[in-house]
PDB file of C-alpha atoms in Angstrom:
ATOM      1  CA  UNK A  24       2.782 -16.396  20.373  1.00  0.00           C
ATOM      2  CA  UNK A  25      -0.734 -16.913  18.976  1.00  0.00           C
ATOM      3  CA  UNK A  26      -2.729 -13.922  17.785  1.00  0.00           C
ATOM      4  CA  UNK A  27      -5.987 -13.472  19.707  1.00  0.00           C
ATOM      5  CA  UNK A  28      -9.352 -12.640  18.123  1.00  0.00           C
ATOM      6  CA  UNK A  29      -9.225  -9.338  20.016  1.00  0.00           C
ATOM      7  CA  UNK A  30      -5.865  -8.481  18.454  1.00  0.00           C
ATOM      8  CA  UNK A  31      -7.176  -9.363  14.997  1.00  0.00           C
ATOM      9  CA  UNK A  32     -10.207  -7.126  15.548  1.00  0.00           C
ATOM     10  CA  UNK A  33      -7.978  -4.284  16.779  1.00  0.00           C
ATOM     11  CA  UNK A  34      -5.745  -4.685  13.705  1.00  0.00           C
ATOM     12  CA  UNK A  35      -8.741  -4.456  11.375  1.00  0.00           C
ATOM     13  CA  UNK A  36     -10.117  -1.451  13.236  1.00  0.00           C
ATOM     14  CA  UNK A  37      -6.775   0.392  13.060  1.00  0.00           C
ATOM     15  CA  UNK A  38      -6.397  -0.430   9.360  1.00  0.00           C
ATOM     16  CA  UNK A  39      -9.941   0.736   8.608  1.00  0.00           C
ATOM     17  CA  UNK A  40      -9.380   4.004  10.475  1.00  0.00           C
ATOM     18  CA  UNK A  41      -6.149   4.555   8.545  1.00  0.00           C
ATOM     19  CA  UNK A  42      -7.940   3.935   5.226  1.00  0.00           C
ATOM     20  CA  UNK A  43     -10.254   6.838   6.058  1.00  0.00           C
ATOM     21  CA  UNK A  44      -7.217   9.128   5.677  1.00  0.00           C
ATOM     22  CA  UNK A  45      -6.102   7.687   2.339  1.00  0.00           C
ATOM     23  CA  UNK A  46      -4.762  10.177  -0.177  1.00  0.00           C
ATOM     24  CA  UNK A  47      -5.972   8.520  -3.375  1.00  0.00           C
ATOM     25  CA  UNK A  48      -7.248  11.228  -5.735  1.00  0.00           C
ATOM     26  CA  UNK A  49      -6.269   9.249  -8.855  1.00  0.00           C
ATOM     27  CA  UNK A  50      -7.398   5.676  -8.231  1.00  0.00           C
ATOM     28  CA  UNK A  51      -9.889   6.372  -5.420  1.00  0.00           C
ATOM     29  CA  UNK A  52      -8.672   3.036  -3.995  1.00  0.00           C
ATOM     30  CA  UNK A  53      -8.528   3.719  -0.259  1.00  0.00           C
ATOM     31  CA  UNK A  54      -6.294   1.268   1.591  1.00  0.00           C
ATOM     32  CA  UNK A  55      -5.283   0.987   5.219  1.00  0.00           C
ATOM     33  CA  UNK A  56      -2.894  -1.425   6.860  1.00  0.00           C
ATOM     34  CA  UNK A  57      -1.975  -2.148  10.443  1.00  0.00           C
ATOM     35  CA  UNK A  58       0.909  -4.132  11.846  1.00  0.00           C
ATOM     36  CA  UNK A  59       0.943  -5.908  15.180  1.00  0.00           C
ATOM     37  CA  UNK A  60       4.417  -5.767  16.641  1.00  0.00           C
ATOM     38  CA  UNK A  61       5.901  -8.393  18.953  1.00  0.00           C
ATOM     39  CA  UNK A  62       5.603  -5.755  21.695  1.00  0.00           C
ATOM     40  CA  UNK A  63       1.787  -5.896  21.105  1.00  0.00           C
ATOM     41  CA  UNK A  64       1.783  -2.321  19.773  1.00  0.00           C
ATOM     42  CA  UNK A  65      -0.387  -1.732  16.724  1.00  0.00           C
ATOM     43  CA  UNK A  66       0.755   0.786  14.134  1.00  0.00           C
ATOM     44  CA  UNK A  67      -1.288   1.762  11.077  1.00  0.00           C
ATOM     45  CA  UNK A  68      -0.662   3.461   7.763  1.00  0.00           C
ATOM     46  CA  UNK A  69      -2.536   4.410   4.611  1.00  0.00           C
ATOM     47  CA  UNK A  70      -1.755   4.671   0.941  1.00  0.00           C
ATOM     48  CA  UNK A  71      -0.512   8.001  -0.380  1.00  0.00           C
ATOM     49  CA  UNK A  72      -0.747   8.385  -4.145  1.00  0.00           C
ATOM     50  CA  UNK A  73       1.285  10.649  -6.379  1.00  0.00           C
ATOM     51  CA  UNK A  74       0.645  11.909  -9.902  1.00  0.00           C
ATOM     52  CA  UNK A  75       3.777   9.970 -10.787  1.00  0.00           C
ATOM     53  CA  UNK A  76       2.317   6.588  -9.800  1.00  0.00           C
ATOM     54  CA  UNK A  77       5.732   5.047  -9.195  1.00  0.00           C
ATOM     55  CA  UNK A  78       6.113   7.406  -6.230  1.00  0.00           C
ATOM     56  CA  UNK A  79       2.923   6.158  -4.555  1.00  0.00           C
ATOM     57  CA  UNK A  80       3.359   4.720  -1.054  1.00  0.00           C
ATOM     58  CA  UNK A  81       1.400   1.615  -0.122  1.00  0.00           C
ATOM     59  CA  UNK A  82      -0.430   1.408   3.192  1.00  0.00           C
ATOM     60  CA  UNK A  83       1.634  -1.566   4.355  1.00  0.00           C
ATOM     61  CA  UNK A  84       4.892   0.288   3.758  1.00  0.00           C
ATOM     62  CA  UNK A  85       3.491   3.391   5.470  1.00  0.00           C
ATOM     63  CA  UNK A  86       2.555   1.321   8.537  1.00  0.00           C
ATOM     64  CA  UNK A  87       5.987  -0.298   8.679  1.00  0.00           C
ATOM     65  CA  UNK A  88       7.762   3.048   8.265  1.00  0.00           C
ATOM     66  CA  UNK A  89       5.633   4.478  11.073  1.00  0.00           C
ATOM     67  CA  UNK A  90       6.434   1.468  13.287  1.00  0.00           C
ATOM     68  CA  UNK A  91      10.163   1.925  12.723  1.00  0.00           C
ATOM     69  CA  UNK A  92       9.830   5.674  13.338  1.00  0.00           C
ATOM     70  CA  UNK A  93       7.909   5.170  16.588  1.00  0.00           C
ATOM     71  CA  UNK A  94       9.595   2.046  17.965  1.00  0.00           C
ATOM     72  CA  UNK A  95      13.012   1.834  16.312  1.00  0.00           C
ATOM     73  CA  UNK A  96      14.671  -0.370  13.708  1.00  0.00           C
ATOM     74  CA  UNK A  97      14.496  -3.505  15.860  1.00  0.00           C
ATOM     75  CA  UNK A  98      10.693  -3.840  15.445  1.00  0.00           C
ATOM     76  CA  UNK A  99       9.401  -7.297  14.636  1.00  0.00           C
ATOM     77  CA  UNK A 100       5.984  -7.829  13.048  1.00  0.00           C
ATOM     78  CA  UNK A 101       3.687 -10.569  14.377  1.00  0.00           C
ATOM     79  CA  UNK A 102       0.729  -9.920  12.056  1.00  0.00           C
ATOM     80  CA  UNK A 103      -0.472  -7.590   9.297  1.00  0.00           C
ATOM     81  CA  UNK A 104      -4.024  -6.598   8.373  1.00  0.00           C
ATOM     82  CA  UNK A 105      -4.913  -4.897   5.108  1.00  0.00           C
ATOM     83  CA  UNK A 106      -8.314  -3.382   4.324  1.00  0.00           C
ATOM     84  CA  UNK A 107      -9.797  -1.183   1.649  1.00  0.00           C
ATOM     85  CA  UNK A 108     -12.925   0.906   1.502  1.00  0.00           C
ATOM     86  CA  UNK A 109     -13.763  -0.240  -2.023  1.00  0.00           C
ATOM     87  CA  UNK A 110     -14.947  -3.771  -1.224  1.00  0.00           C
ATOM     88  CA  UNK A 111     -12.251  -5.358  -3.386  1.00  0.00           C
ATOM     89  CA  UNK A 112      -9.789  -8.165  -2.819  1.00  0.00           C
ATOM     90  CA  UNK A 113      -6.712  -6.464  -1.445  1.00  0.00           C
ATOM     91  CA  UNK A 114      -3.692  -8.558  -0.517  1.00  0.00           C
ATOM     92  CA  UNK A 115      -0.263  -6.922  -0.124  1.00  0.00           C
ATOM     93  CA  UNK A 116       1.534  -6.306  -3.414  1.00  0.00           C
ATOM     94  CA  UNK A 117       4.898  -7.960  -4.095  1.00  0.00           C
ATOM     95  CA  UNK A 118       6.920  -4.989  -2.898  1.00  0.00           C
ATOM     96  CA  UNK A 119       4.928  -4.866   0.343  1.00  0.00           C
ATOM     97  CA  UNK A 120       5.349  -8.596   0.882  1.00  0.00           C
ATOM     98  CA  UNK A 121       9.107  -8.153   0.603  1.00  0.00           C
ATOM     99  CA  UNK A 122       9.009  -5.145   2.961  1.00  0.00           C
ATOM    100  CA  UNK A 123       6.987  -7.114   5.514  1.00  0.00           C
ATOM    101  CA  UNK A 124       9.543  -9.944   5.334  1.00  0.00           C
ATOM    102  CA  UNK A 125      12.305  -7.516   6.332  1.00  0.00           C
ATOM    103  CA  UNK A 126      10.626  -7.156   9.742  1.00  0.00           C
ATOM    104  CA  UNK A 127       8.819 -10.481  10.071  1.00  0.00           C
ATOM    105  CA  UNK A 128       9.225 -14.221   9.790  1.00  0.00           C
ATOM    106  CA  UNK A 129       7.858 -16.394   7.001  1.00  0.00           C
ATOM    107  CA  UNK A 130       5.074 -17.636   9.309  1.00  0.00           C
ATOM    108  CA  UNK A 131       3.836 -14.115  10.128  1.00  0.00           C
ATOM    109  CA  UNK A 132       0.064 -13.935   9.717  1.00  0.00           C
ATOM    110  CA  UNK A 133      -1.435 -11.719   7.011  1.00  0.00           C
ATOM    111  CA  UNK A 134      -5.138 -10.831   6.914  1.00  0.00           C
ATOM    112  CA  UNK A 135      -6.793  -9.261   3.865  1.00  0.00           C
ATOM    113  CA  UNK A 136     -10.289  -8.926   2.369  1.00  0.00           C
ATOM    114  CA  UNK A 137     -11.397 -11.503  -0.172  1.00  0.00           C
ATOM    115  CA  UNK A 138     -13.718  -9.144  -2.029  1.00  0.00           C
ATOM    116  CA  UNK A 139     -16.766 -11.150  -0.938  1.00  0.00           C
ATOM    117  CA  UNK A 140     -16.825  -9.723   2.568  1.00  0.00           C
ATOM    118  CA  UNK A 141     -14.722 -12.474   4.093  1.00  0.00           C
ATOM    119  CA  UNK A 142     -11.288 -12.022   5.620  1.00  0.00           C
ATOM    120  CA  UNK A 143      -8.534 -14.265   4.305  1.00  0.00           C
ATOM    121  CA  UNK A 144      -5.959 -15.451   6.855  1.00  0.00           C
ATOM    122  CA  UNK A 145      -2.671 -16.679   5.434  1.00  0.00           C
ATOM    123  CA  UNK A 146       1.030 -16.609   6.162  1.00  0.00           C
ATOM    124  CA  UNK A 147       3.683 -14.446   4.617  1.00  0.00           C
ATOM    125  CA  UNK A 148       5.451 -17.495   3.173  1.00  0.00           C
ATOM    126  CA  UNK A 149       2.258 -18.494   1.364  1.00  0.00           C
ATOM    127  CA  UNK A 150       2.220 -15.042  -0.268  1.00  0.00           C
ATOM    128  CA  UNK A 151       5.987 -14.811  -0.784  1.00  0.00           C
ATOM    129  CA  UNK A 152       7.398 -18.346  -1.023  1.00  0.00           C
ATOM    130  CA  UNK A 153      10.881 -17.289  -2.152  1.00  0.00           C
ATOM    131  CA  UNK A 154      11.403 -14.007  -0.340  1.00  0.00           C
ATOM    132  CA  UNK A 155      14.823 -12.384  -0.638  1.00  0.00           C
ATOM    133  CA  UNK A 156      16.895 -12.106   2.549  1.00  0.00           C
ATOM    134  CA  UNK A 157      20.380 -10.749   3.128  1.00  0.00           C
ATOM    135  CA  UNK A 158      20.261 -10.988   6.917  1.00  0.00           C
ATOM    136  CA  UNK A 159      19.872 -14.332   8.726  1.00  0.00           C
TER     137      UNK A 159
END
């Protein structure tokens, strides 16, 4: 099912609102992410830092955890939008790409800021060409 411009705009709006609630006292890098589920629900999350950086939660993983919490483990992601309030390029990190793949297909759309004010549209497989899968 194609993603509409209205859905893309709603994803970006939800991600931007989530970024407003970022807990990032160490890096001050405020990130929000929103996932569009196959059910057309949009669920957002933000990054939550920790003094022990390894324990930091990324916005994409927060959004996916919220989606599973709200809609159950069968959720399927149709698209992901990532934003930040710092004006930087901000594509999902490797761990987030792998987490997205757990609930998506390789052709799932991913939107992220280029750092020049433009939004990059790509697919998950372009970002994670050899993603690890245990389930078919």
